């Protein structure tokens, strides 16, 4: 469960059966827990799984080692991104400086990293989220307190139960400070969207 939560935080989407196989493989002593070395192997295996899917998509395109841009949303779906958005993908490509219409492995990987960095959201969504963040952070500290976070979330139109809010905040506030920076706040909103699209 903790690994699944970490992968969700990292915006890595992997099918449950593939994750189970990876965890079984890296848990050398079959203890049901993983140490730091096994954790790093797990993350590497998750990345290798994603790279394999990207390579397969490129190979199936039969386009000289490239994937046509219009097939990228299908790749993202295959990678497990349920709420992918074609416009968000296009904007992520622009932010990554990818202008080509046929993407090789390097460009696809850069696009995926930028898409994750943007939490899979459109620029207009990010601007609304950042505006709500700034409105609750008038002093410009770059952090929202535990009292400011729910107000900022409600200002975006989310009606979230206390329990759901606490669950998401526990997953995002990895340093247990009780405060969220702008990137963590974006992650909270993305996770809330996944709960109630």
mmCIF file of C-alpha atoms in Angstrom:
data_model
loop_
_atom_site.group_PDB
_atom_site.id
_atom_site.type_symbol
_atom_site.label_atom_id
_atom_site.label_comp_id
_atom_site.label_asym_id
_atom_site.label_seq_id
_atom_site.Cartn_x
_atom_site.Cartn_y
_atom_site.Cartn_z
ATOM 1 C CA UNK A 1 0.000 0.000 0.000
ATOM 2 C CA UNK A 2 2.829 2.402 0.832
ATOM 3 C CA UNK A 3 4.575 1.753 -2.492
ATOM 4 C CA UNK A 4 1.297 2.309 -4.340
ATOM 5 C CA UNK A 5 0.904 5.617 -2.485
ATOM 6 C CA UNK A 6 4.470 6.653 -3.354
ATOM 7 C CA UNK A 7 3.947 5.816 -7.019
ATOM 8 C CA UNK A 8 0.700 7.761 -7.029
ATOM 9 C CA UNK A 9 2.539 10.716 -5.470
ATOM 10 C CA UNK A 10 5.149 10.436 -8.241
ATOM 11 C CA UNK A 11 2.307 10.203 -10.782
ATOM 12 C CA UNK A 12 3.542 6.798 -11.917
ATOM 13 C CA UNK A 13 0.611 4.739 -13.004
ATOM 14 C CA UNK A 14 1.169 1.001 -13.170
ATOM 15 C CA UNK A 15 -1.321 -1.867 -13.339
ATOM 16 C CA UNK A 16 -1.827 -3.706 -10.045
ATOM 17 C CA UNK A 17 -0.639 -7.068 -11.409
ATOM 18 C CA UNK A 18 2.583 -5.541 -12.806
ATOM 19 C CA UNK A 19 3.284 -3.798 -9.484
ATOM 20 C CA UNK A 20 2.638 -7.054 -7.607
ATOM 21 C CA UNK A 21 5.143 -8.882 -9.845
ATOM 22 C CA UNK A 22 7.743 -6.150 -9.367
ATOM 23 C CA UNK A 23 7.343 -6.148 -5.587
ATOM 24 C CA UNK A 24 7.584 -9.939 -5.471
ATOM 25 C CA UNK A 25 10.777 -9.779 -7.519
ATOM 26 C CA UNK A 26 12.505 -7.038 -5.484
ATOM 27 C CA UNK A 27 11.524 -8.337 -2.017
ATOM 28 C CA UNK A 28 14.560 -10.615 -1.854
ATOM 29 C CA UNK A 29 13.846 -12.037 1.589
ATOM 30 C CA UNK A 30 10.067 -12.315 0.916
ATOM 31 C CA UNK A 31 9.374 -10.413 4.144
ATOM 32 C CA UNK A 32 6.469 -8.432 2.722
ATOM 33 C CA UNK A 33 8.402 -5.217 3.367
ATOM 34 C CA UNK A 34 11.204 -3.684 1.369
ATOM 35 C CA UNK A 35 14.366 -1.995 2.540
ATOM 36 C CA UNK A 36 16.001 1.012 0.909
ATOM 37 C CA UNK A 37 17.949 -1.030 -1.633
ATOM 38 C CA UNK A 38 14.828 -3.012 -2.601
ATOM 39 C CA UNK A 39 12.863 0.241 -2.829
ATOM 40 C CA UNK A 40 15.351 1.676 -5.313
ATOM 41 C CA UNK A 41 15.222 -1.549 -7.330
ATOM 42 C CA UNK A 42 11.425 -1.294 -7.285
ATOM 43 C CA UNK A 43 11.494 2.249 -8.689
ATOM 44 C CA UNK A 44 13.960 1.160 -11.364
ATOM 45 C CA UNK A 45 11.696 -1.774 -12.309
ATOM 46 C CA UNK A 46 8.675 0.552 -12.517
ATOM 47 C CA UNK A 47 10.643 2.826 -14.829
ATOM 48 C CA UNK A 48 11.738 -0.163 -16.925
ATOM 49 C CA UNK A 49 8.094 -1.274 -17.160
ATOM 50 C CA UNK A 50 7.109 2.163 -18.436
ATOM 51 C CA UNK A 51 10.013 2.248 -20.904
ATOM 52 C CA UNK A 52 8.978 -1.163 -22.239
ATOM 53 C CA UNK A 53 5.452 0.130 -22.874
ATOM 54 C CA UNK A 54 6.843 3.207 -24.641
ATOM 55 C CA UNK A 55 9.157 1.047 -26.775
ATOM 56 C CA UNK A 56 6.271 -1.277 -27.681
ATOM 57 C CA UNK A 57 4.122 1.701 -28.699
ATOM 58 C CA UNK A 58 6.935 2.984 -30.915
ATOM 59 C CA UNK A 59 7.460 -0.452 -32.462
ATOM 60 C CA UNK A 60 3.737 -0.909 -33.131
ATOM 61 C CA UNK A 61 3.605 2.453 -34.899
ATOM 62 C CA UNK A 62 6.009 1.137 -37.555
ATOM 63 C CA UNK A 63 7.167 4.697 -38.187
ATOM 64 C CA UNK A 64 10.987 4.502 -38.233
ATOM 65 C CA UNK A 65 11.404 4.434 -34.457
ATOM 66 C CA UNK A 66 8.881 7.185 -33.785
ATOM 67 C CA UNK A 67 5.346 7.485 -32.474
ATOM 68 C CA UNK A 68 2.996 9.901 -34.248
ATOM 69 C CA UNK A 69 1.825 12.622 -31.868
ATOM 70 C CA UNK A 70 -1.844 11.661 -32.355
ATOM 71 C CA UNK A 71 -1.057 8.237 -30.821
ATOM 72 C CA UNK A 72 0.416 9.713 -27.624
ATOM 73 C CA UNK A 73 -2.956 9.778 -25.782
ATOM 74 C CA UNK A 74 -3.292 6.034 -26.465
ATOM 75 C CA UNK A 75 0.178 5.484 -25.025
ATOM 76 C CA UNK A 76 -0.748 7.470 -21.921
ATOM 77 C CA UNK A 77 -3.878 5.355 -21.531
ATOM 78 C CA UNK A 78 -1.744 2.202 -21.826
ATOM 79 C CA UNK A 79 0.589 3.621 -19.178
ATOM 80 C CA UNK A 80 -2.420 3.806 -16.850
ATOM 81 C CA UNK A 81 -3.324 7.482 -17.016
ATOM 82 C CA UNK A 82 -7.093 7.301 -16.810
ATOM 83 C CA UNK A 83 -7.710 11.051 -16.824
ATOM 84 C CA UNK A 84 -5.311 11.982 -19.620
ATOM 85 C CA UNK A 85 -6.211 15.108 -21.540
ATOM 86 C CA UNK A 86 -5.096 15.706 -25.144
ATOM 87 C CA UNK A 87 -4.749 19.460 -24.610
ATOM 88 C CA UNK A 88 -2.665 18.918 -21.458
ATOM 89 C CA UNK A 89 -0.419 16.569 -23.444
ATOM 90 C CA UNK A 90 -0.002 19.179 -26.203
ATOM 91 C CA UNK A 91 0.839 21.887 -23.661
ATOM 92 C CA UNK A 92 3.311 19.581 -21.898
ATOM 93 C CA UNK A 93 5.003 18.957 -25.262
ATOM 94 C CA UNK A 94 5.258 22.714 -25.834
ATOM 95 C CA UNK A 95 6.714 23.249 -22.350
ATOM 96 C CA UNK A 96 9.262 20.504 -23.027
ATOM 97 C CA UNK A 97 10.205 22.179 -26.320
ATOM 98 C CA UNK A 98 9.027 19.203 -28.373
ATOM 99 C CA UNK A 99 7.901 20.455 -31.772
ATOM 100 C CA UNK A 100 8.137 17.228 -33.771
ATOM 101 C CA UNK A 101 4.977 15.430 -34.892
ATOM 102 C CA UNK A 102 6.722 12.042 -34.747
ATOM 103 C CA UNK A 103 8.297 11.420 -31.364
ATOM 104 C CA UNK A 104 11.280 9.180 -30.724
ATOM 105 C CA UNK A 105 11.978 7.501 -27.380
ATOM 106 C CA UNK A 106 13.893 10.486 -26.001
ATOM 107 C CA UNK A 107 11.114 12.963 -26.847
ATOM 108 C CA UNK A 108 8.399 10.649 -25.539
ATOM 109 C CA UNK A 109 10.235 10.260 -22.242
ATOM 110 C CA UNK A 110 10.751 14.044 -21.955
ATOM 111 C CA UNK A 111 7.047 14.528 -22.688
ATOM 112 C CA UNK A 112 6.058 12.022 -20.010
ATOM 113 C CA UNK A 113 8.288 13.738 -17.431
ATOM 114 C CA UNK A 114 6.868 17.172 -18.276
ATOM 115 C CA UNK A 115 3.311 15.813 -18.187
ATOM 116 C CA UNK A 116 4.011 14.462 -14.700
ATOM 117 C CA UNK A 117 5.603 17.729 -13.609
ATOM 118 C CA UNK A 118 2.426 19.523 -14.695
ATOM 119 C CA UNK A 119 0.354 16.894 -12.836
ATOM 120 C CA UNK A 120 -1.340 16.059 -16.140
ATOM 121 C CA UNK A 121 -3.192 19.377 -16.166
ATOM 122 C CA UNK A 122 -3.851 22.095 -18.708
ATOM 123 C CA UNK A 123 -2.217 25.498 -18.293
ATOM 124 C CA UNK A 124 -5.612 27.054 -17.562
ATOM 125 C CA UNK A 125 -6.177 24.555 -14.729
ATOM 126 C CA UNK A 126 -2.707 25.182 -13.317
ATOM 127 C CA UNK A 127 -3.321 28.943 -13.387
ATOM 128 C CA UNK A 128 -6.606 28.548 -11.466
ATOM 129 C CA UNK A 129 -4.899 26.311 -8.903
ATOM 130 C CA UNK A 130 -1.936 28.677 -8.546
ATOM 131 C CA UNK A 131 -4.307 31.652 -8.186
ATOM 132 C CA UNK A 132 -6.179 29.886 -5.363
ATOM 133 C CA UNK A 133 -2.815 29.133 -3.744
ATOM 134 C CA UNK A 134 -1.660 32.775 -3.963
ATOM 135 C CA UNK A 135 -5.006 34.045 -2.650
ATOM 136 C CA UNK A 136 -4.558 31.971 0.527
ATOM 137 C CA UNK A 137 -0.880 32.926 0.787
ATOM 138 C CA UNK A 138 -1.089 36.740 0.764
ATOM 139 C CA UNK A 139 2.251 37.088 2.601
ATOM 140 C CA UNK A 140 3.967 35.148 -0.184
ATOM 141 C CA UNK A 141 5.520 32.526 2.085
ATOM 142 C CA UNK A 142 5.194 29.873 -0.613
ATOM 143 C CA UNK A 143 3.367 27.585 1.822
ATOM 144 C CA UNK A 144 -0.206 27.039 2.930
ATOM 145 C CA UNK A 145 -1.024 26.180 6.525
ATOM 146 C CA UNK A 146 -3.377 23.346 7.508
ATOM 147 C CA UNK A 147 -6.145 25.947 7.890
ATOM 148 C CA UNK A 148 -5.493 27.595 4.516
ATOM 149 C CA UNK A 149 -5.393 24.399 2.432
ATOM 150 C CA UNK A 150 -9.103 23.463 2.823
ATOM 151 C CA UNK A 151 -10.161 27.058 2.078
ATOM 152 C CA UNK A 152 -8.078 27.093 -1.117
ATOM 153 C CA UNK A 153 -9.507 23.717 -2.162
ATOM 154 C CA UNK A 154 -13.093 24.872 -1.566
ATOM 155 C CA UNK A 155 -12.402 28.060 -3.557
ATOM 156 C CA UNK A 156 -11.744 25.799 -6.549
ATOM 157 C CA UNK A 157 -15.200 24.266 -6.170
ATOM 158 C CA UNK A 158 -14.262 20.988 -4.511
ATOM 159 C CA UNK A 159 -16.618 19.711 -1.844
ATOM 160 C CA UNK A 160 -14.506 17.148 -0.045
ATOM 161 C CA UNK A 161 -15.290 15.263 3.128
ATOM 162 C CA UNK A 162 -12.964 15.776 6.066
ATOM 163 C CA UNK A 163 -11.837 12.130 5.856
ATOM 164 C CA UNK A 164 -11.032 12.314 2.124
ATOM 165 C CA UNK A 165 -9.184 15.604 2.639
ATOM 166 C CA UNK A 166 -7.078 14.162 5.458
ATOM 167 C CA UNK A 167 -6.299 11.041 3.439
ATOM 168 C CA UNK A 168 -5.026 13.048 0.481
ATOM 169 C CA UNK A 169 -3.089 15.481 2.678
ATOM 170 C CA UNK A 170 -1.338 12.587 4.457
ATOM 171 C CA UNK A 171 -0.237 11.233 1.095
ATOM 172 C CA UNK A 172 1.104 14.563 -0.147
ATOM 173 C CA UNK A 173 2.608 16.083 3.007
ATOM 174 C CA UNK A 174 5.573 13.709 2.973
ATOM 175 C CA UNK A 175 7.618 15.724 5.474
ATOM 176 C CA UNK A 176 4.688 15.891 7.971
ATOM 177 C CA UNK A 177 5.120 19.652 8.291
ATOM 178 C CA UNK A 178 1.391 20.285 7.981
ATOM 179 C CA UNK A 179 2.166 22.889 5.303
ATOM 180 C CA UNK A 180 1.999 22.528 1.517
ATOM 181 C CA UNK A 181 4.042 24.315 -1.116
ATOM 182 C CA UNK A 182 2.603 25.134 -4.542
ATOM 183 C CA UNK A 183 3.693 21.857 -6.175
ATOM 184 C CA UNK A 184 2.232 19.832 -3.303
ATOM 185 C CA UNK A 185 -1.000 21.809 -3.548
ATOM 186 C CA UNK A 186 -1.192 21.012 -7.272
ATOM 187 C CA UNK A 187 -0.679 17.345 -6.405
ATOM 188 C CA UNK A 188 -3.533 17.497 -3.865
ATOM 189 C CA UNK A 189 -5.868 18.882 -6.528
ATOM 190 C CA UNK A 190 -4.819 16.199 -9.015
ATOM 191 C CA UNK A 191 -5.470 13.493 -6.452
ATOM 192 C CA UNK A 192 -8.869 14.977 -5.628
ATOM 193 C CA UNK A 193 -9.691 14.948 -9.359
ATOM 194 C CA UNK A 194 -8.839 11.259 -9.468
ATOM 195 C CA UNK A 195 -11.152 10.580 -6.530
ATOM 196 C CA UNK A 196 -14.040 12.538 -8.059
ATOM 197 C CA UNK A 197 -13.417 13.330 -11.751
#
